[in-house]
mmCIF file of C-alpha atoms and ligand atoms in Angstrom:
data_model
loop_
_atom_site.group_PDB
_atom_site.id
_atom_site.type_symbol
_atom_site.label_atom_id
_atom_site.label_comp_id
_atom_site.label_asym_id
_atom_site.label_seq_id
_atom_site.Cartn_x
_atom_site.Cartn_y
_atom_site.Cartn_z
ATOM 1 C CA MET A 264 -65.639 -25.198 27.378
ATOM 2 C CA ARG A 265 -63.467 -25.033 24.342
ATOM 3 C CA LEU A 266 -59.585 -25.574 24.404
ATOM 4 C CA PRO A 267 -57.925 -25.028 20.724
ATOM 5 C CA ARG A 268 -54.647 -26.410 20.155
ATOM 6 C CA GLY A 269 -51.095 -24.418 21.126
ATOM 7 C CA SER A 270 -53.296 -23.515 24.302
ATOM 8 C CA GLN A 271 -51.573 -22.865 27.508
ATOM 9 C CA LEU A 272 -52.899 -25.171 30.389
ATOM 10 C CA VAL A 273 -51.487 -25.580 33.894
ATOM 11 C CA VAL A 274 -51.179 -28.693 35.096
ATOM 12 C CA ALA A 275 -52.509 -28.445 38.350
ATOM 13 C CA SER A 276 -50.459 -30.403 40.415
ATOM 14 C CA HIS A 277 -47.511 -30.722 42.443
ATOM 15 C CA ASN A 278 -46.685 -34.477 42.175
ATOM 16 C CA VAL A 279 -44.077 -35.274 39.991
ATOM 17 C CA GLY A 280 -44.830 -38.673 38.750
ATOM 18 C CA LYS A 281 -48.609 -37.768 38.071
ATOM 19 C CA VAL A 282 -47.460 -34.332 36.018
ATOM 20 C CA ARG A 283 -45.060 -36.615 33.482
ATOM 21 C CA GLU A 284 -48.177 -39.026 32.542
ATOM 22 C CA ILE A 285 -50.370 -36.132 31.924
ATOM 23 C CA LYS A 286 -47.853 -34.250 29.915
ATOM 24 C CA ALA A 287 -47.481 -37.861 28.118
ATOM 25 C CA LEU A 288 -51.219 -37.718 27.701
ATOM 26 C CA LEU A 289 -51.534 -34.361 26.607
ATOM 27 C CA GLY A 290 -48.410 -34.352 24.080
ATOM 28 C CA PRO A 291 -50.317 -35.662 20.991
ATOM 29 C CA HIS A 292 -53.276 -32.894 21.328
ATOM 30 C CA GLY A 293 -50.912 -29.693 20.896
ATOM 31 C CA ILE A 294 -51.970 -28.605 24.071
ATOM 32 C CA GLU A 295 -48.814 -26.635 25.891
ATOM 33 C CA PRO A 296 -49.089 -28.087 29.538
ATOM 34 C CA ILE A 297 -47.629 -26.126 32.349
ATOM 35 C CA SER A 298 -47.496 -27.352 35.710
ATOM 36 C CA ALA A 299 -48.336 -25.721 38.643
ATOM 37 C CA GLY A 300 -45.472 -26.457 40.472
ATOM 38 C CA ASP A 301 -43.370 -24.019 37.727
ATOM 39 C CA LEU A 302 -45.321 -21.572 37.890
ATOM 40 C CA GLY A 303 -44.705 -21.591 41.730
ATOM 41 C CA LEU A 304 -48.684 -21.808 42.547
ATOM 42 C CA PRO A 305 -49.481 -22.976 46.310
ATOM 43 C CA GLU A 306 -50.853 -26.764 46.670
ATOM 44 C CA PRO A 307 -54.014 -26.009 48.271
ATOM 45 C CA ASP A 308 -55.769 -28.332 50.835
ATOM 46 C CA GLU A 309 -57.667 -31.438 49.988
ATOM 47 C CA THR A 310 -60.781 -30.751 51.793
ATOM 48 C CA GLU A 311 -63.337 -32.593 49.826
ATOM 49 C CA THR A 312 -64.637 -36.231 50.615
ATOM 50 C CA MET A 313 -64.523 -37.628 47.219
ATOM 51 C CA PHE A 314 -62.269 -37.411 44.096
ATOM 52 C CA VAL A 315 -64.358 -35.482 41.988
ATOM 53 C CA GLY A 316 -64.628 -33.030 44.769
ATOM 54 C CA ASN A 317 -60.619 -32.714 45.444
ATOM 55 C CA ALA A 318 -60.208 -32.835 41.810
ATOM 56 C CA GLU A 319 -62.176 -29.396 41.430
ATOM 57 C CA LEU A 320 -60.784 -28.230 43.798
ATOM 58 C CA LYS A 321 -57.339 -28.217 42.519
ATOM 59 C CA ALA A 322 -58.272 -27.302 39.254
ATOM 60 C CA ARG A 323 -60.282 -24.233 40.187
ATOM 61 C CA ALA A 324 -57.532 -22.931 42.482
ATOM 62 C CA ALA A 325 -55.479 -23.124 39.969
ATOM 63 C CA ALA A 326 -57.207 -21.428 37.339
ATOM 64 C CA LEU A 327 -58.088 -18.534 39.084
ATOM 65 C CA ALA A 328 -54.648 -18.650 40.437
ATOM 66 C CA SER A 329 -52.831 -18.659 36.699
ATOM 67 C CA GLY A 330 -55.576 -17.302 34.747
ATOM 68 C CA HIS A 331 -55.162 -20.059 32.278
ATOM 69 C CA PHE A 332 -57.319 -23.453 31.673
ATOM 70 C CA ALA A 333 -56.113 -25.426 34.441
ATOM 71 C CA LEU A 334 -56.483 -29.577 34.437
ATOM 72 C CA ALA A 335 -56.093 -30.953 38.170
ATOM 73 C CA ASP A 336 -56.376 -34.981 38.853
ATOM 74 C CA ASP A 337 -57.395 -36.578 41.957
ATOM 75 C CA SER A 338 -56.386 -40.192 42.497
ATOM 76 C CA GLY A 339 -55.714 -42.848 44.825
ATOM 77 C CA LEU A 340 -55.762 -46.845 45.537
ATOM 78 C CA SER A 341 -59.266 -48.200 46.551
ATOM 79 C CA VAL A 342 -58.775 -51.670 48.590
ATOM 80 C CA LYS A 343 -62.062 -54.327 48.976
ATOM 81 C CA ALA A 344 -60.939 -55.613 52.347
ATOM 82 C CA LEU A 345 -60.045 -52.539 53.693
ATOM 83 C CA ASP A 346 -63.148 -50.685 53.056
ATOM 84 C CA GLY A 347 -61.946 -49.048 49.756
ATOM 85 C CA ALA A 348 -58.998 -47.300 51.984
ATOM 86 C CA PRO A 349 -56.587 -45.777 51.340
ATOM 87 C CA GLY A 350 -59.063 -44.131 48.962
ATOM 88 C CA ILE A 351 -58.765 -40.233 49.098
ATOM 89 C CA TYR A 352 -55.731 -40.376 51.625
ATOM 90 C CA SER A 353 -53.320 -42.260 49.016
ATOM 91 C CA ALA A 354 -51.034 -39.215 48.793
ATOM 92 C CA ARG A 355 -51.480 -38.760 53.273
ATOM 93 C CA TRP A 356 -50.675 -42.429 53.674
ATOM 94 C CA ALA A 357 -46.667 -42.062 52.431
ATOM 95 C CA GLY A 358 -46.866 -39.267 55.162
ATOM 96 C CA VAL A 359 -44.747 -35.635 54.483
ATOM 97 C CA ALA A 360 -41.732 -37.573 53.616
ATOM 98 C CA LYS A 361 -44.413 -39.191 50.819
ATOM 99 C CA ASP A 362 -42.607 -42.508 51.319
ATOM 100 C CA PHE A 363 -44.627 -44.964 49.301
ATOM 101 C CA SER A 364 -42.721 -47.762 50.895
ATOM 102 C CA ILE A 365 -44.101 -47.029 53.475
ATOM 103 C CA ALA A 366 -48.364 -46.845 52.535
ATOM 104 C CA MET A 367 -47.634 -50.114 50.949
ATOM 105 C CA ALA A 368 -46.099 -51.752 53.916
ATOM 106 C CA ARG A 369 -49.215 -50.270 55.842
ATOM 107 C CA ILE A 370 -51.539 -51.913 53.144
ATOM 108 C CA GLU A 371 -49.973 -55.224 53.369
ATOM 109 C CA ARG A 372 -49.885 -54.599 57.428
ATOM 110 C CA GLU A 373 -53.949 -53.651 57.368
ATOM 111 C CA LEU A 374 -54.647 -56.394 54.998
ATOM 112 C CA ARG A 375 -52.577 -59.198 57.499
ATOM 113 C CA VAL A 376 -54.226 -57.877 60.448
ATOM 114 C CA ALA A 377 -57.726 -57.401 58.625
ATOM 115 C CA ALA A 378 -57.067 -62.059 57.403
ATOM 116 C CA ALA A 379 -57.848 -60.513 54.197
ATOM 117 C CA THR A 380 -57.719 -63.541 51.489
ATOM 118 C CA ASP A 381 -59.331 -60.754 48.829
ATOM 119 C CA TYR A 382 -56.641 -58.773 47.577
ATOM 120 C CA ALA A 383 -58.923 -56.987 44.966
ATOM 121 C CA ALA A 384 -58.033 -53.245 44.278
ATOM 122 C CA HIS A 385 -58.784 -50.747 41.805
ATOM 123 C CA PHE A 386 -57.585 -46.912 41.016
ATOM 124 C CA THR A 387 -59.657 -44.244 40.051
ATOM 125 C CA CYS A 388 -58.610 -41.282 38.747
ATOM 126 C CA ALA A 389 -61.044 -37.921 38.583
ATOM 127 C CA LEU A 390 -59.940 -35.208 35.795
ATOM 128 C CA SER A 391 -61.500 -31.741 36.148
ATOM 129 C CA LEU A 392 -60.978 -28.958 33.813
ATOM 130 C CA CYS A 393 -61.753 -25.717 34.951
ATOM 131 C CA SER A 394 -61.638 -22.459 32.386
ATOM 132 C CA PRO A 395 -59.813 -19.078 33.910
ATOM 133 C CA HIS A 396 -63.367 -17.900 34.528
ATOM 134 C CA GLY A 397 -64.437 -20.884 36.799
ATOM 135 C CA GLU A 398 -65.992 -22.962 34.185
ATOM 136 C CA MET A 399 -65.733 -26.698 35.231
ATOM 137 C CA GLN A 400 -65.513 -29.826 33.631
ATOM 138 C CA SER A 401 -65.168 -33.439 35.060
ATOM 139 C CA PHE A 402 -64.390 -36.713 33.870
ATOM 140 C CA ALA A 403 -63.217 -40.318 35.677
ATOM 141 C CA GLY A 404 -61.827 -43.469 35.508
ATOM 142 C CA GLU A 405 -61.195 -46.838 36.805
ATOM 143 C CA VAL A 406 -58.483 -49.560 36.668
ATOM 144 C CA HIS A 407 -59.488 -52.992 38.588
ATOM 145 C CA GLY A 408 -56.739 -55.414 39.619
ATOM 146 C CA THR A 409 -55.392 -57.319 42.666
ATOM 147 C CA LEU A 410 -52.233 -56.572 45.029
ATOM 148 C CA THR A 411 -49.251 -58.085 45.131
ATOM 149 C CA PHE A 412 -46.661 -58.134 47.892
ATOM 150 C CA PRO A 413 -43.562 -57.645 48.109
ATOM 151 C CA PRO A 414 -43.322 -54.479 45.818
ATOM 152 C CA ARG A 415 -42.071 -55.531 42.403
ATOM 153 C CA GLY A 416 -40.803 -52.947 39.815
ATOM 154 C CA LYS A 417 -38.923 -49.555 39.498
ATOM 155 C CA ASN A 418 -41.342 -47.651 36.921
ATOM 156 C CA GLY A 419 -44.393 -45.633 37.700
ATOM 157 C CA PHE A 420 -45.246 -44.089 40.744
ATOM 158 C CA GLY A 421 -47.129 -44.235 44.270
ATOM 159 C CA TYR A 422 -48.550 -47.685 44.814
ATOM 160 C CA ASP A 423 -47.779 -48.998 40.754
ATOM 161 C CA PRO A 424 -45.388 -51.919 42.317
ATOM 162 C CA ILE A 425 -48.239 -53.656 44.348
ATOM 163 C CA PHE A 426 -51.156 -53.276 41.580
ATOM 164 C CA ILE A 427 -51.409 -56.056 38.896
ATOM 165 C CA ALA A 428 -53.953 -55.017 36.464
ATOM 166 C CA GLN A 429 -56.650 -57.503 35.872
ATOM 167 C CA GLY A 430 -55.288 -59.745 32.809
ATOM 168 C CA MET A 431 -52.140 -59.022 33.578
ATOM 169 C CA ASP A 432 -49.417 -60.861 35.315
ATOM 170 C CA VAL A 433 -47.233 -58.033 36.034
ATOM 171 C CA THR A 434 -47.538 -54.808 38.257
ATOM 172 C CA PHE A 435 -47.766 -51.605 37.064
ATOM 173 C CA ALA A 436 -43.889 -50.921 38.108
ATOM 174 C CA GLU A 437 -42.881 -53.523 35.948
ATOM 175 C CA MET A 438 -45.160 -52.482 32.773
ATOM 176 C CA ASP A 439 -43.353 -50.190 30.245
ATOM 177 C CA PRO A 440 -44.601 -46.670 31.329
ATOM 178 C CA ALA A 441 -46.315 -46.345 27.679
ATOM 179 C CA ALA A 442 -48.329 -49.588 28.578
ATOM 180 C CA LYS A 443 -49.605 -48.607 31.647
ATOM 181 C CA HIS A 444 -50.937 -45.162 29.794
ATOM 182 C CA ALA A 445 -52.869 -46.888 27.768
ATOM 183 C CA MET A 446 -54.702 -48.636 30.357
ATOM 184 C CA SER A 447 -54.658 -46.775 33.043
ATOM 185 C CA HIS A 448 -57.202 -44.881 35.463
ATOM 186 C CA ARG A 449 -55.753 -41.527 34.029
ATOM 187 C CA ALA A 450 -55.477 -43.105 30.686
ATOM 188 C CA ARG A 451 -59.777 -43.378 30.355
ATOM 189 C CA ALA A 452 -60.728 -40.573 32.415
ATOM 190 C CA PHE A 453 -58.608 -38.572 29.579
ATOM 191 C CA GLU A 454 -60.028 -40.165 27.060
ATOM 192 C CA LYS A 455 -63.739 -38.966 28.164
ATOM 193 C CA LEU A 456 -62.281 -35.713 28.160
ATOM 194 C CA LEU A 457 -61.050 -36.188 25.036
ATOM 195 C CA HIS A 458 -64.187 -37.413 23.554
ATOM 196 C CA SER A 459 -65.907 -34.212 25.781
ATOM 197 C CA GLY A 460 -64.625 -32.607 22.343
ATOM 198 C CA ILE A 461 -63.209 -29.827 24.416
ATOM 199 C CA PHE A 462 -59.866 -30.035 22.865
ATOM 200 C CA ILE A 463 -60.042 -28.365 19.118
ATOM 201 C CA GLU A 464 -58.451 -27.292 16.437
ATOM 202 C CA SER A 465 -58.331 -23.612 16.314
ATOM 203 C CA LEU A 466 -61.475 -21.162 17.592
HETATM 204 P P1 IMP B 59 -53.656 -37.075 45.196
HETATM 205 O O1 IMP B 59 -54.566 -37.070 44.052
HETATM 206 O O2 IMP B 59 -52.448 -35.481 44.696
HETATM 207 O O3 IMP B 59 -53.973 -37.365 45.881
HETATM 208 O O4 IMP B 59 -52.572 -38.133 45.111
HETATM 209 C C1 IMP B 59 -53.441 -39.263 44.711
HETATM 210 C C2 IMP B 59 -52.560 -40.587 45.328
HETATM 211 O O5 IMP B 59 -52.905 -41.660 44.508
HETATM 212 C C3 IMP B 59 -50.629 -40.597 44.728
HETATM 213 O O6 IMP B 59 -50.110 -40.000 45.180
HETATM 214 C C4 IMP B 59 -50.523 -41.993 44.288
HETATM 215 O O7 IMP B 59 -50.000 -42.321 45.829
HETATM 216 C C5 IMP B 59 -51.938 -42.684 44.409
HETATM 217 N N1 IMP B 59 -51.844 -42.855 42.586
HETATM 218 C C6 IMP B 59 -52.467 -42.194 42.005
HETATM 219 N N2 IMP B 59 -52.509 -42.858 40.874
HETATM 220 C C7 IMP B 59 -51.583 -43.334 40.840
HETATM 221 C C8 IMP B 59 -50.823 -44.337 39.407
HETATM 222 O O8 IMP B 59 -51.267 -44.596 38.839
HETATM 223 N N3 IMP B 59 -50.299 -45.434 40.155
HETATM 224 C C9 IMP B 59 -49.853 -45.162 42.030
HETATM 225 N N4 IMP B 59 -50.386 -44.652 42.602
HETATM 226 C C10 IMP B 59 -50.695 -43.960 42.119
#
């Protein structure tokens, strides 16, 4: 699979925070991203049990519906003391209103109920790229760290205000967006995509 500079690529997500980060990662590589939301593409149900399965399902749906290459991200936060929850249900824990203060409060409550002392957690990102003919390649990245309560910081999205990456003392939401982009699970999956040689100068 090869994607020449200047190609249009559908970012198969309706999550504004995620689309913003993916566009920032794609920017320097001469790829023109359009979001699935801007094209009015429907959001498929995430019926798989693993991040990569859901990323592939979203990429395939957007590529086949748009006739363009499509890149999908399925990601989430896994908390060790909660047996990996919310994991693939990270978005769903925020409810229909997508209110992450509710989801973060639920994690804090469940840790308290479990009398957990270990606040280790990690973000996972599965990135899948699908061609208009259904050819697929997937890449994964993780970033490990610990949780902190109450939430801190205004940048980023989702669970960023409670996540402190290993070696840092501020949350993702307190970091400058460029600094988060340089070390995030999404950046790590993206590095693998770039090194795969899929993005090329021209055909
Ligand atoms: P999905 O991949 O659309 O199912 O949604 C993943 C969910 O995981 C997002 O809605 C966020 O809640 C969470 N998530 C994924 N990546 C990040 C991140 O970089 N920061 C904070 N939360 C994230």
